[in-house]
Short mmCIF file of C-alpha atoms in Angstrom, two decimals:
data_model
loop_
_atom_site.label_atom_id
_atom_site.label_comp_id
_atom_site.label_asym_id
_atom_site.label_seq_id
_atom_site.Cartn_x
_atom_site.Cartn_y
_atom_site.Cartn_z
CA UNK U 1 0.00 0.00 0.00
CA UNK U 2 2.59 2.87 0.36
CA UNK U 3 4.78 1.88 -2.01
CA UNK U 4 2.10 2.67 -4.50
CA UNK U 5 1.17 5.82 -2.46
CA UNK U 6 5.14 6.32 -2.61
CA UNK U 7 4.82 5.86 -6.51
CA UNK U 8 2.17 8.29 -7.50
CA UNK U 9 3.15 11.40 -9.38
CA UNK U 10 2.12 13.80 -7.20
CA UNK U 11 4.11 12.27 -4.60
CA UNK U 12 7.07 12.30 -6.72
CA UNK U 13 6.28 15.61 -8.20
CA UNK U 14 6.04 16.61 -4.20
CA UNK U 15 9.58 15.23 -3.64
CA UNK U 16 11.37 16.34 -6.72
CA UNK U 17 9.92 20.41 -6.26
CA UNK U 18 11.74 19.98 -2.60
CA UNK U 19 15.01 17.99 -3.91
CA UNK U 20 14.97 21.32 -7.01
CA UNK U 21 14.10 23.74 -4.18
CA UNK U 22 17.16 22.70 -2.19
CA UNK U 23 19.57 22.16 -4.99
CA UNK U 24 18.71 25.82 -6.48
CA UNK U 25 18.39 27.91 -2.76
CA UNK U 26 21.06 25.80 -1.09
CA UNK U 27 23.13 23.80 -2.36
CA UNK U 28 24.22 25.85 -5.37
CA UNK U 29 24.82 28.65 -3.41
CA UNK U 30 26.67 27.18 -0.95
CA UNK U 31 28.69 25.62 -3.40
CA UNK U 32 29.49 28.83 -5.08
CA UNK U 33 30.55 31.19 -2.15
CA UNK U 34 33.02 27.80 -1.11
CA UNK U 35 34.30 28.29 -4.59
CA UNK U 36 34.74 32.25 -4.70
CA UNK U 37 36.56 32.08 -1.59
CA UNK U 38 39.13 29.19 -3.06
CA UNK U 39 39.63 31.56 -6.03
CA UNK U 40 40.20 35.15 -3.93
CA UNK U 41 43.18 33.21 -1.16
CA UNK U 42 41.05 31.97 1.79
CA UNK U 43 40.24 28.61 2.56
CA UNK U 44 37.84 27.13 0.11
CA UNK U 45 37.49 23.86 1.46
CA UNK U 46 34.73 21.40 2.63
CA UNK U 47 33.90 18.16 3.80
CA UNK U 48 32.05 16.85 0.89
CA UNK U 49 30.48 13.75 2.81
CA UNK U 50 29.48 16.32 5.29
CA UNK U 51 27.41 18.74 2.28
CA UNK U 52 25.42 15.71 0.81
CA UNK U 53 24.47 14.51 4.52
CA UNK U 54 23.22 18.45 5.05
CA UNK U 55 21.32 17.95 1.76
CA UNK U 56 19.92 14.72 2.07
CA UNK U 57 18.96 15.54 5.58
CA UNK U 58 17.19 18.62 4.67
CA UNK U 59 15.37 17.10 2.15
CA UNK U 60 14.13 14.00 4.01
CA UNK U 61 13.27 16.50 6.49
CA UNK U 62 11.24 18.44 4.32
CA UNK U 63 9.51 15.61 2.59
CA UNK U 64 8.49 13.58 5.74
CA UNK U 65 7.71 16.00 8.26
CA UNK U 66 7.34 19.78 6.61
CA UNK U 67 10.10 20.63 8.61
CA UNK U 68 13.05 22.63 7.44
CA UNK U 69 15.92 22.05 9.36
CA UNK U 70 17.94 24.35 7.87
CA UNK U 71 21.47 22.59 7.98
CA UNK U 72 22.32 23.21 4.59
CA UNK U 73 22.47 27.22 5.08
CA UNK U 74 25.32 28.96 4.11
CA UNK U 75 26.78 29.07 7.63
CA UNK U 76 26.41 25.64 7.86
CA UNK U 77 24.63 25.19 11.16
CA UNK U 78 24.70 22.64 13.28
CA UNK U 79 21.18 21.41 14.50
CA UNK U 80 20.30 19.69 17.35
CA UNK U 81 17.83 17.45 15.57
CA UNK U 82 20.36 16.29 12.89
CA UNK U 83 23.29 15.53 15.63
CA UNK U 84 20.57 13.26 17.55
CA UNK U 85 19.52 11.35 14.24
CA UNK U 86 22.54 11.12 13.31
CA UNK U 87 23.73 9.61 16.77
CA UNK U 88 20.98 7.38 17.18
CA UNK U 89 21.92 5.86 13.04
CA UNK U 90 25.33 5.31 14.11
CA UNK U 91 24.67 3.53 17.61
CA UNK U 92 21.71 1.73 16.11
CA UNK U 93 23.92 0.44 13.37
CA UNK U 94 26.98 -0.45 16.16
CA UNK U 95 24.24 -2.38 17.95
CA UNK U 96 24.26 -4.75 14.30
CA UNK U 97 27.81 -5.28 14.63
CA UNK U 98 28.73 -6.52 18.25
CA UNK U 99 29.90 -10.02 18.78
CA UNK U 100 26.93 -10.83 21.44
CA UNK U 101 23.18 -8.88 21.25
CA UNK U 102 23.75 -9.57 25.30
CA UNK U 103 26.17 -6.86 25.52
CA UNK U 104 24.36 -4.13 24.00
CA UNK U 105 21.00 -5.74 26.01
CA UNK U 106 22.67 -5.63 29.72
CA UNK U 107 24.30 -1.96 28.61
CA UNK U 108 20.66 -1.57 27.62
CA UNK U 109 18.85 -2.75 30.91
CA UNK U 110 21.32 -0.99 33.18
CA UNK U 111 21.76 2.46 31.18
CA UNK U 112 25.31 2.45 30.42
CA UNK U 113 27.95 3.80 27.83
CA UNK U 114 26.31 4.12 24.24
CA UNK U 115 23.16 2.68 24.93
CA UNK U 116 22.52 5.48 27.45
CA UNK U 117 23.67 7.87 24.91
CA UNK U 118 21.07 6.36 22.75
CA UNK U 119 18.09 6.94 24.49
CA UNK U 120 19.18 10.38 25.11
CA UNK U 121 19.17 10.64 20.95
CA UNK U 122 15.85 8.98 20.52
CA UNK U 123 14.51 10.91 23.06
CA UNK U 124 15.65 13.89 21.21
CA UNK U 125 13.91 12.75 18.28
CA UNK U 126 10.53 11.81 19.40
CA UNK U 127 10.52 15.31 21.29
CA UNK U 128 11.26 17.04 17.90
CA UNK U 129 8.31 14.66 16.30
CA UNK U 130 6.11 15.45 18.79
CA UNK U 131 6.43 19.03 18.19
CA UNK U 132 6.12 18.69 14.50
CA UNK U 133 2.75 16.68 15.43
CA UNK U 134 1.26 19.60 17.32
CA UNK U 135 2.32 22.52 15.04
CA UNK U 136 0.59 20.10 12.47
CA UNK U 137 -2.61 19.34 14.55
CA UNK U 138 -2.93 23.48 15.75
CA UNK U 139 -2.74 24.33 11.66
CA UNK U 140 -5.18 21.14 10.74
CA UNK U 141 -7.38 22.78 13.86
CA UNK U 142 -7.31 26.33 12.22
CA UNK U 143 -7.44 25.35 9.14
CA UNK U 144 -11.25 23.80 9.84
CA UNK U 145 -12.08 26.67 11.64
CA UNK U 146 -11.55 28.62 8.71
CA UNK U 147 -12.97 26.67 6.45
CA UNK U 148 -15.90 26.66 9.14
CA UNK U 149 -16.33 30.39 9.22
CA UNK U 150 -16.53 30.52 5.12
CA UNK U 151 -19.21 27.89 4.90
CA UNK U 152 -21.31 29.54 7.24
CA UNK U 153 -20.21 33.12 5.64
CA UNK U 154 -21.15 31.30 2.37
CA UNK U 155 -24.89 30.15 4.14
CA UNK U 156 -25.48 33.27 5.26
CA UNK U 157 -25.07 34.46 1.62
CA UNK U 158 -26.82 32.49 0.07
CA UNK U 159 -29.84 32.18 2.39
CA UNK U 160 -29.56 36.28 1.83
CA UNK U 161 -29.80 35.93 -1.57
CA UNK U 162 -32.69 33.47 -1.26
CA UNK U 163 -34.49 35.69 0.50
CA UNK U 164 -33.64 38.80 -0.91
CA UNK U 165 -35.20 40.57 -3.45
CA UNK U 166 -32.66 38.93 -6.04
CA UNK U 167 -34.41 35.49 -5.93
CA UNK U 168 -38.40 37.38 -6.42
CA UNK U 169 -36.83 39.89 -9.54
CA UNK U 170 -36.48 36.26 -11.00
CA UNK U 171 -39.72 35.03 -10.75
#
């Protein structure tokens, strides 16, 4: 079921207007002033690996939430939300690689080393989904109030017209 949802064109139109809308605002630009500054003396270096995690971040950000964290800006902040993920990733994916699951489990049970570490990430996370969850629920909330106010705006209207001497000059 969401693979086809993930395949329909206005989801893919959806995702390639935000991968454009990054590439053009953010990524060009910030590619450009690195550039300028290699060619007037200073230091126009970067971590590569570290621009295309911004990117991809930003995007993925943008496409499953509506968030924009932002961490592709030209002075390349660091966010909060994107040091968490990234955290929880890499100590998820360490968890894959010990010898014994029991060592990660007892580190687990007794809230030690990276595991501890770990829930501090996720809990980062879920705090910043949560948020996103709210802001979405208040403008879902507002949005039917609006929408609310112009029916009835629209009822009154028309039950004006109805009774008004527009509806008799027709018959």
């Amino acid at each position: 079921m969401a693979s086809l949802e993930l395949g329909s064109v206005s989801v893919r139109s959806y995702a390639f207007n935000i991968v454009t809308t990054e590439i053009e605002s953010r990524l060009i630009p910030l590619l450009s002033s690195v550039a300028d500054k290699g060619v007037n003396g200073s230091s126009g270096s970067l971590d590569l690996q570290d621009i295309l995690r911004r990117f991809s971040f930003d995007s993925i950000c943008r496409f499953s939430f509506g968030l924009d964290p932002g961490c592709l800006r030209l002075s390349l902040p660091i966010s909060e939300f994107a040091s968490a993920f990234d955290l929880a990733s890499k100590l998820s994916a360490e968890r894959a690689i010990t010898t014994s699951p029991m060592i990660w489990k007892l580190k687990r049970f007794f809230n030690l080393g990276s595991e501890k570490q770990l829930k501090q990430a996720i809990k980062s996370v879920h705090e910043l989904a949560e948020e996103v969850i709210s802001r979405k629920k208040q403008t879902a909330s507002t949005t039917r109030l609006m929408m609310t106010f112009c029916l009835i705006s629209y009822a009154r209207q028309t039950t004006m017209f109805f009774s008004g001497t527009l509806w008799s000059a027709f018959f």
